[in-house]
Amino acid sequence: MATIFEPTDLSNLDVDKLRCLERTLASILATAVAEDIFAQIIDGRPTRPSFIKNYGYTVDDSTISDKTEPSEESTQLFQEIRAGFTPQILLLEIKLVQAYQSSQIDSLEHKLRLLEITAASVHTLAGAIYAAFHPETNIKPASTAPNLPFYGTQNWYVDFYHKSYWAHYTKYPFGILNVIGYWAETQIFGGVLLFERSVSGLENMSAFVHPQKVHYAFQLSEQQIDNFWKLGENDSTGSLPEKEQALPFYQLPGARIAGGLEMQTENIYKNEYDRMSPPRMPHVRCVRMDQKEVALFREAARRMKLDPSDPDVLPFAKGTTLKQADSEQDTKFSENKNS
């Protein structure tokens, strides 16, 4: 199924909305973190500290292991890009732009929509810069194995990725460039930005951050959202060091947590094409699924328009009752334990 992505520019945004977005992006791109991130993207390789931070290990690759910071040339190139940057050059998804335009200034909906369109702008800019400096990139290469891009290779197609947003890159409108975009979001915001949507998908009710190396997202507090919104205030209100404190987002004590199943059943996602898929559980389980767990699986499958009785979606054969399935699992577990 082809990914539906209708691009548009920002020419139809009213003056106040556009200025707010311009100031927010200018505040972000002026930070040392953004300069470091985009210089790495121009270089085409991450630095050693960046690689270890994102993936937790080092690689036997001197182009990364010997690289402590981005090249001076790439840093200067990004500074030139930043000096001439305006968000009007970006092409974003039309529904996202329309939703931002329709939001009422200073409302929670507006603040959430500003966060959403800012993250999308950072995402798009990262992909565009990589494509400009690495035009040889095949943005939708054939995967070496289903859902296992590293199979038989030391490295993936690029060294910029979020571990939960790479395996299904062929579903993304711009493939590898979107993967790089998720990575850039993660460095600046602390993770990929997700939003809790209404059933219709037309309203944003809250924002979540999906960090690197974990399978859950945490909800942002209203104070965190307000602090972010202040990035778009007039330049005279708040110095750059004060504004830098708004990002990246960190998980606060007591923050609501959404795991993979919750992201599915509670409509927490970024785009339809990168929504978390229902977990594909093994047919043999050492622990029984209770009724609530089964219900969550079935609901996730229903939302993804999958057959809940498909054994590749749920660990049940078609027509098998829960009681029968539990009995079968117990037998298999006992056999495995005794073997």
Short mmCIF file of C-alpha atoms in Angstrom, two decimals:
data_model
loop_
_atom_site.label_atom_id
_atom_site.label_comp_id
_atom_site.label_asym_id
_atom_site.label_seq_id
_atom_site.Cartn_x
_atom_site.Cartn_y
_atom_site.Cartn_z
CA MET A 1 0.00 0.00 0.00
CA ALA A 2 1.51 3.34 -1.08
CA THR A 3 2.16 5.97 1.55
CA ILE A 4 -0.06 9.01 1.11
CA PHE A 5 1.90 12.23 1.56
CA GLU A 6 0.49 15.47 0.18
CA PRO A 7 3.18 18.18 0.39
CA THR A 8 2.57 21.90 0.62
CA ASP A 9 4.59 24.99 1.43
CA LEU A 10 3.82 27.52 4.16
CA SER A 11 2.58 30.29 1.88
CA ASN A 12 -0.96 30.11 3.27
CA LEU A 13 0.01 30.56 6.93
CA ASP A 14 -1.07 33.85 8.41
CA VAL A 15 1.65 36.28 9.48
CA ASP A 16 1.44 35.60 13.23
CA LYS A 17 1.57 31.81 12.82
CA LEU A 18 4.49 32.00 10.41
CA ARG A 19 6.48 34.37 12.63
CA CYS A 20 5.92 32.12 15.64
CA LEU A 21 7.27 29.13 13.72
CA GLU A 22 10.19 31.17 12.34
CA ARG A 23 11.25 32.33 15.80
CA THR A 24 10.92 28.83 17.27
CA LEU A 25 13.06 27.25 14.55
CA ALA A 26 15.59 30.09 14.73
CA SER A 27 15.95 29.52 18.49
CA ILE A 28 16.52 25.80 17.97
CA LEU A 29 18.93 26.10 15.04
CA ALA A 30 21.00 28.68 16.94
CA THR A 31 21.90 26.15 19.65
CA ALA A 32 25.26 24.38 19.79
CA VAL A 33 23.40 21.04 19.80
CA ALA A 34 21.69 21.77 16.47
CA GLU A 35 24.95 22.95 14.93
CA ASP A 36 26.67 19.73 16.00
CA ILE A 37 23.82 17.54 14.72
CA PHE A 38 23.46 19.12 11.29
CA ALA A 39 27.23 19.28 10.77
CA GLN A 40 27.34 15.52 11.37
CA ILE A 41 24.58 15.06 8.78
CA ILE A 42 26.58 17.12 6.26
CA ASP A 43 29.67 14.99 7.02
CA GLY A 44 27.57 11.88 6.44
CA ARG A 45 29.00 10.14 9.52
CA PRO A 46 28.31 10.62 13.23
CA THR A 47 31.00 11.44 15.75
CA ARG A 48 32.15 8.78 18.20
CA PRO A 49 30.41 10.44 21.20
CA SER A 50 27.19 10.71 19.19
CA PHE A 51 27.35 7.08 18.07
CA ILE A 52 27.94 5.79 21.61
CA LYS A 53 25.18 7.99 23.02
CA ASN A 54 22.63 6.71 20.49
CA TYR A 55 23.54 3.05 20.21
CA GLY A 56 25.49 2.24 23.36
CA TYR A 57 28.55 0.71 21.70
CA THR A 58 31.51 1.58 19.49
CA VAL A 59 32.30 0.32 15.99
CA ASP A 60 35.48 -0.86 14.32
CA ASP A 61 35.30 1.96 11.80
CA SER A 62 37.97 4.65 11.94
CA THR A 63 35.73 7.19 10.18
CA ILE A 64 33.59 7.11 13.34
CA SER A 65 35.89 5.88 16.10
CA ASP A 66 38.51 8.57 15.36
CA LYS A 67 35.94 11.33 14.91
CA THR A 68 35.47 13.34 18.10
CA GLU A 69 33.60 16.25 16.50
CA PRO A 70 32.19 17.26 13.11
CA SER A 71 34.58 18.64 10.52
CA GLU A 72 35.22 22.37 10.55
CA GLU A 73 34.10 22.59 6.92
CA SER A 74 30.72 20.97 7.67
CA THR A 75 30.19 23.23 10.67
CA GLN A 76 30.83 26.30 8.51
CA LEU A 77 28.50 24.98 5.81
CA PHE A 78 25.69 24.58 8.32
CA GLN A 79 26.29 28.08 9.66
CA GLU A 80 25.82 29.39 6.11
CA ILE A 81 22.64 27.34 5.70
CA ARG A 82 21.31 28.61 9.01
CA ALA A 83 22.03 32.23 8.09
CA GLY A 84 19.84 31.96 5.00
CA PHE A 85 17.23 29.55 6.33
CA THR A 86 13.54 30.31 6.25
CA PRO A 87 10.81 27.70 6.88
CA GLN A 88 9.07 28.74 3.64
CA ILE A 89 11.57 26.58 1.73
CA LEU A 90 10.22 23.42 3.39
CA LEU A 91 7.49 21.17 2.01
CA LEU A 92 5.39 19.70 4.81
CA GLU A 93 2.31 17.49 4.92
CA ILE A 94 -0.75 19.54 4.00
CA LYS A 95 -2.94 18.28 6.85
CA LEU A 96 -0.29 19.21 9.39
CA VAL A 97 0.02 22.75 8.00
CA GLN A 98 -3.76 23.20 7.89
CA ALA A 99 -4.13 22.00 11.48
CA TYR A 100 -1.50 24.49 12.66
CA GLN A 101 -3.17 27.29 10.71
CA SER A 102 -6.58 26.44 12.22
CA SER A 103 -5.40 26.38 15.85
CA GLN A 104 -6.26 29.30 18.10
CA ILE A 105 -3.23 31.33 19.22
CA ASP A 106 -2.21 30.73 22.87
CA SER A 107 -4.50 27.70 23.24
CA LEU A 108 -3.16 24.28 24.23
CA GLU A 109 -4.09 23.04 20.76
CA HIS A 110 -1.96 25.79 19.21
CA LYS A 111 1.01 24.94 21.43
CA LEU A 112 0.73 21.25 20.51
CA ARG A 113 0.40 22.09 16.82
CA LEU A 114 3.43 24.39 17.03
CA LEU A 115 5.41 21.55 18.60
CA GLU A 116 4.20 19.18 15.88
CA ILE A 117 5.05 21.44 12.94
CA THR A 118 8.41 22.40 14.48
CA ALA A 119 9.40 18.74 14.86
CA ALA A 120 8.27 18.08 11.27
CA SER A 121 10.36 21.04 10.08
CA VAL A 122 13.49 19.78 11.85
CA HIS A 123 12.78 16.30 10.45
CA THR A 124 12.37 17.60 6.89
CA LEU A 125 15.38 19.91 7.06
CA ALA A 126 17.62 17.05 8.23
CA GLY A 127 16.56 14.84 5.33
CA ALA A 128 16.89 17.66 2.81
CA ILE A 129 20.40 18.57 3.97
CA TYR A 130 21.54 14.94 3.84
CA ALA A 131 20.12 14.54 0.33
CA ALA A 132 21.80 17.78 -0.84
CA PHE A 133 25.26 16.74 0.36
CA HIS A 134 24.92 13.03 -0.46
CA PRO A 135 23.01 12.95 -3.76
CA GLU A 136 24.17 9.41 -4.48
CA THR A 137 21.94 8.08 -1.69
CA ASN A 138 19.31 5.51 -2.69
CA ILE A 139 16.50 6.59 -0.39
CA LYS A 140 14.54 3.33 -0.73
CA PRO A 141 17.03 0.47 -1.11
CA ALA A 142 15.83 -3.11 -0.99
CA SER A 143 16.13 -4.45 2.55
CA THR A 144 18.58 -7.32 2.97
CA ALA A 145 15.99 -9.25 4.98
CA PRO A 146 12.43 -8.54 6.21
CA ASN A 147 12.59 -6.18 9.20
CA LEU A 148 16.30 -6.93 9.62
CA PRO A 149 18.30 -4.32 7.70
CA PHE A 150 21.63 -5.25 9.33
CA TYR A 151 21.50 -8.90 8.26
CA GLY A 152 24.85 -9.90 6.81
CA THR A 153 26.34 -6.42 7.05
CA GLN A 154 28.33 -4.46 9.63
CA ASN A 155 26.54 -1.19 9.04
CA TRP A 156 23.11 -0.10 7.88
CA TYR A 157 22.54 2.22 4.93
CA VAL A 158 23.16 5.29 7.13
CA ASP A 159 24.50 5.79 10.64
CA PHE A 160 21.70 8.13 11.72
CA TYR A 161 18.61 6.28 12.96
CA HIS A 162 16.25 5.78 15.88
CA LYS A 163 16.08 2.09 16.71
CA SER A 164 12.25 2.05 16.57
CA TYR A 165 11.94 3.95 13.28
CA TRP A 166 14.13 2.25 10.72
CA ALA A 167 12.95 -1.29 9.96
CA HIS A 168 9.91 -0.13 7.96
CA TYR A 169 11.65 2.66 6.08
CA THR A 170 10.11 1.52 2.77
CA LYS A 171 6.73 2.67 4.12
CA TYR A 172 7.99 6.21 4.70
CA PRO A 173 7.40 8.74 1.90
CA PHE A 174 11.11 9.57 1.61
CA GLY A 175 12.54 6.34 2.97
CA ILE A 176 16.05 6.72 4.35
CA LEU A 177 15.68 10.51 4.51
CA ASN A 178 12.80 10.10 6.97
CA VAL A 179 14.96 7.76 9.05
CA ILE A 180 17.56 10.52 9.28
CA GLY A 181 14.78 12.93 10.23
CA TYR A 182 13.72 10.75 13.18
CA TRP A 183 17.34 10.70 14.32
CA ALA A 184 17.60 14.50 14.16
CA GLU A 185 14.36 14.85 16.13
CA THR A 186 15.77 12.53 18.78
CA GLN A 187 18.93 14.58 19.24
CA ILE A 188 17.07 17.89 19.58
CA PHE A 189 13.85 16.93 21.37
CA GLY A 190 15.07 13.91 23.33
CA GLY A 191 13.15 11.46 21.17
CA VAL A 192 10.66 11.19 18.33
CA LEU A 193 7.63 13.44 18.98
CA LEU A 194 4.31 11.56 19.11
CA PHE A 195 0.82 12.90 19.73
CA GLU A 196 -2.26 11.47 21.36
CA ARG A 197 -4.99 11.92 18.78
CA SER A 198 -8.75 11.93 19.01
CA VAL A 199 -10.59 8.96 17.50
CA SER A 200 -11.10 10.99 14.32
CA GLY A 201 -7.39 11.86 14.26
CA LEU A 202 -8.25 15.55 13.81
CA GLU A 203 -7.34 16.76 17.31
CA ASN A 204 -4.13 16.63 19.34
CA MET A 205 -4.82 16.07 23.02
CA SER A 206 -1.29 15.61 24.41
CA ALA A 207 2.32 15.13 23.37
CA PHE A 208 4.71 12.22 24.01
CA VAL A 209 8.42 11.67 23.45
CA HIS A 210 9.75 8.29 22.30
CA PRO A 211 13.43 8.20 23.38
CA GLN A 212 16.21 6.23 21.73
CA LYS A 213 16.81 2.60 22.85
CA VAL A 214 13.46 2.13 24.68
CA HIS A 215 10.07 0.74 23.68
CA TYR A 216 7.88 3.31 25.37
CA ALA A 217 7.06 7.02 25.22
CA PHE A 218 6.54 9.49 28.06
CA GLN A 219 3.99 12.29 28.15
CA LEU A 220 5.07 15.92 28.30
CA SER A 221 3.70 18.08 31.09
CA GLU A 222 1.87 21.33 30.39
CA GLN A 223 4.86 23.18 31.86
CA GLN A 224 7.24 21.50 29.41
CA ILE A 225 4.93 22.43 26.54
CA ASP A 226 4.71 26.04 27.80
CA ASN A 227 8.51 26.25 28.06
CA PHE A 228 8.78 25.06 24.48
CA TRP A 229 6.15 27.54 23.31
CA LYS A 230 8.24 30.39 24.77
CA LEU A 231 10.91 29.60 22.15
CA GLY A 232 8.61 31.35 19.66
CA GLU A 233 8.25 34.52 21.69
CA ASN A 234 9.86 37.77 20.57
CA ASP A 235 13.65 37.72 20.58
CA SER A 236 13.70 40.29 23.39
CA THR A 237 12.04 37.87 25.84
CA GLY A 238 14.62 35.46 27.15
CA SER A 239 18.24 34.92 26.29
CA LEU A 240 19.50 31.97 24.24
CA PRO A 241 20.88 30.12 27.32
CA GLU A 242 17.46 30.41 28.98
CA LYS A 243 15.69 29.15 25.86
CA GLU A 244 18.10 26.24 25.49
CA GLN A 245 16.81 24.89 28.79
CA ALA A 246 13.50 24.00 27.13
CA LEU A 247 15.14 21.24 25.06
CA PRO A 248 15.74 18.37 24.99
CA PHE A 249 12.70 17.06 26.83
CA TYR A 250 13.31 14.80 29.81
CA GLN A 251 10.96 12.36 31.49
CA LEU A 252 9.60 13.95 34.65
CA PRO A 253 8.81 11.93 37.81
CA GLY A 254 5.29 10.54 37.59
CA ALA A 255 4.97 11.18 33.85
CA ARG A 256 2.44 9.01 32.06
CA ILE A 257 4.10 6.16 30.18
CA ALA A 258 2.78 4.56 26.99
CA GLY A 259 4.18 1.21 25.86
CA GLY A 260 3.81 -0.30 22.41
CA LEU A 261 0.28 -1.59 23.00
CA GLU A 262 -0.87 1.69 24.50
CA MET A 263 0.51 3.58 21.51
CA GLN A 264 -1.78 1.46 19.36
CA THR A 265 -4.94 1.34 21.44
CA GLU A 266 -4.81 4.95 22.62
CA ASN A 267 -3.98 6.57 19.26
CA ILE A 268 -0.52 7.80 20.17
CA TYR A 269 1.53 8.25 17.00
CA LYS A 270 3.27 10.73 14.71
CA ASN A 271 2.04 9.77 11.24
CA GLU A 272 -0.22 6.99 10.02
CA TYR A 273 2.66 5.46 8.08
CA ASP A 274 5.02 5.19 11.07
CA ARG A 275 2.57 4.00 13.72
CA MET A 276 3.84 1.21 15.92
CA SER A 277 2.69 -2.18 14.57
CA PRO A 278 1.01 -4.72 16.87
CA PRO A 279 3.68 -6.93 18.49
CA ARG A 280 4.12 -10.28 16.77
CA MET A 281 4.31 -12.67 19.68
CA PRO A 282 5.88 -16.14 19.54
CA HIS A 283 3.54 -19.13 19.39
CA VAL A 284 5.08 -20.59 22.54
CA ARG A 285 4.84 -18.51 25.67
CA CYS A 286 6.22 -19.28 29.11
CA VAL A 287 3.60 -17.02 30.70
CA ARG A 288 -0.09 -17.17 29.90
CA MET A 289 -1.86 -14.17 28.37
CA ASP A 290 -4.66 -12.95 30.60
CA GLN A 291 -7.98 -11.65 29.29
CA LYS A 292 -6.88 -7.99 29.40
CA GLU A 293 -3.71 -8.75 27.46
CA VAL A 294 -5.65 -10.64 24.81
CA ALA A 295 -8.13 -7.76 24.53
CA LEU A 296 -5.29 -5.28 23.97
CA PHE A 297 -3.82 -7.45 21.22
CA ARG A 298 -7.18 -7.82 19.51
CA GLU A 299 -7.88 -4.07 19.71
CA ALA A 300 -4.44 -3.23 18.28
CA ALA A 301 -5.00 -5.68 15.42
CA ARG A 302 -8.46 -4.26 14.74
CA ARG A 303 -7.11 -0.72 14.50
CA MET A 304 -4.45 -1.88 12.05
CA LYS A 305 -7.15 -3.72 10.05
CA LEU A 306 -5.50 -7.05 10.68
CA ASP A 307 -7.22 -10.35 11.36
CA PRO A 308 -7.12 -10.85 15.16
CA SER A 309 -7.27 -14.62 14.67
CA ASP A 310 -4.25 -14.66 12.34
CA PRO A 311 -1.49 -16.64 14.12
CA ASP A 312 1.07 -14.12 12.82
CA VAL A 313 -0.78 -11.36 14.68
CA LEU A 314 -1.84 -13.23 17.81
CA PRO A 315 -0.41 -16.49 19.19
CA PHE A 316 -3.65 -18.33 18.46
CA ALA A 317 -4.59 -20.53 15.55
CA LYS A 318 -7.83 -19.58 13.81
CA GLY A 319 -10.84 -20.82 15.71
CA THR A 320 -8.82 -21.69 18.82
CA THR A 321 -10.38 -20.56 22.06
CA LEU A 322 -8.38 -18.87 24.79
CA LYS A 323 -8.78 -21.90 27.04
CA GLN A 324 -7.57 -24.24 24.31
CA ALA A 325 -4.66 -21.96 23.48
CA ASP A 326 -3.58 -21.80 27.10
CA SER A 327 -3.71 -25.58 27.31
CA GLU A 328 -1.63 -25.94 24.16
CA GLN A 329 0.95 -23.43 25.43
CA ASP A 330 1.18 -25.22 28.76
CA THR A 331 1.80 -28.52 26.99
CA LYS A 332 4.48 -27.03 24.74
CA PHE A 333 6.14 -25.27 27.65
CA SER A 334 6.17 -28.51 29.65
CA GLU A 335 7.63 -30.42 26.70
CA ASN A 336 10.34 -27.78 26.18
CA LYS A 337 11.15 -27.72 29.87
CA ASN A 338 11.54 -31.51 30.03
CA SER A 339 13.54 -31.79 26.82
#
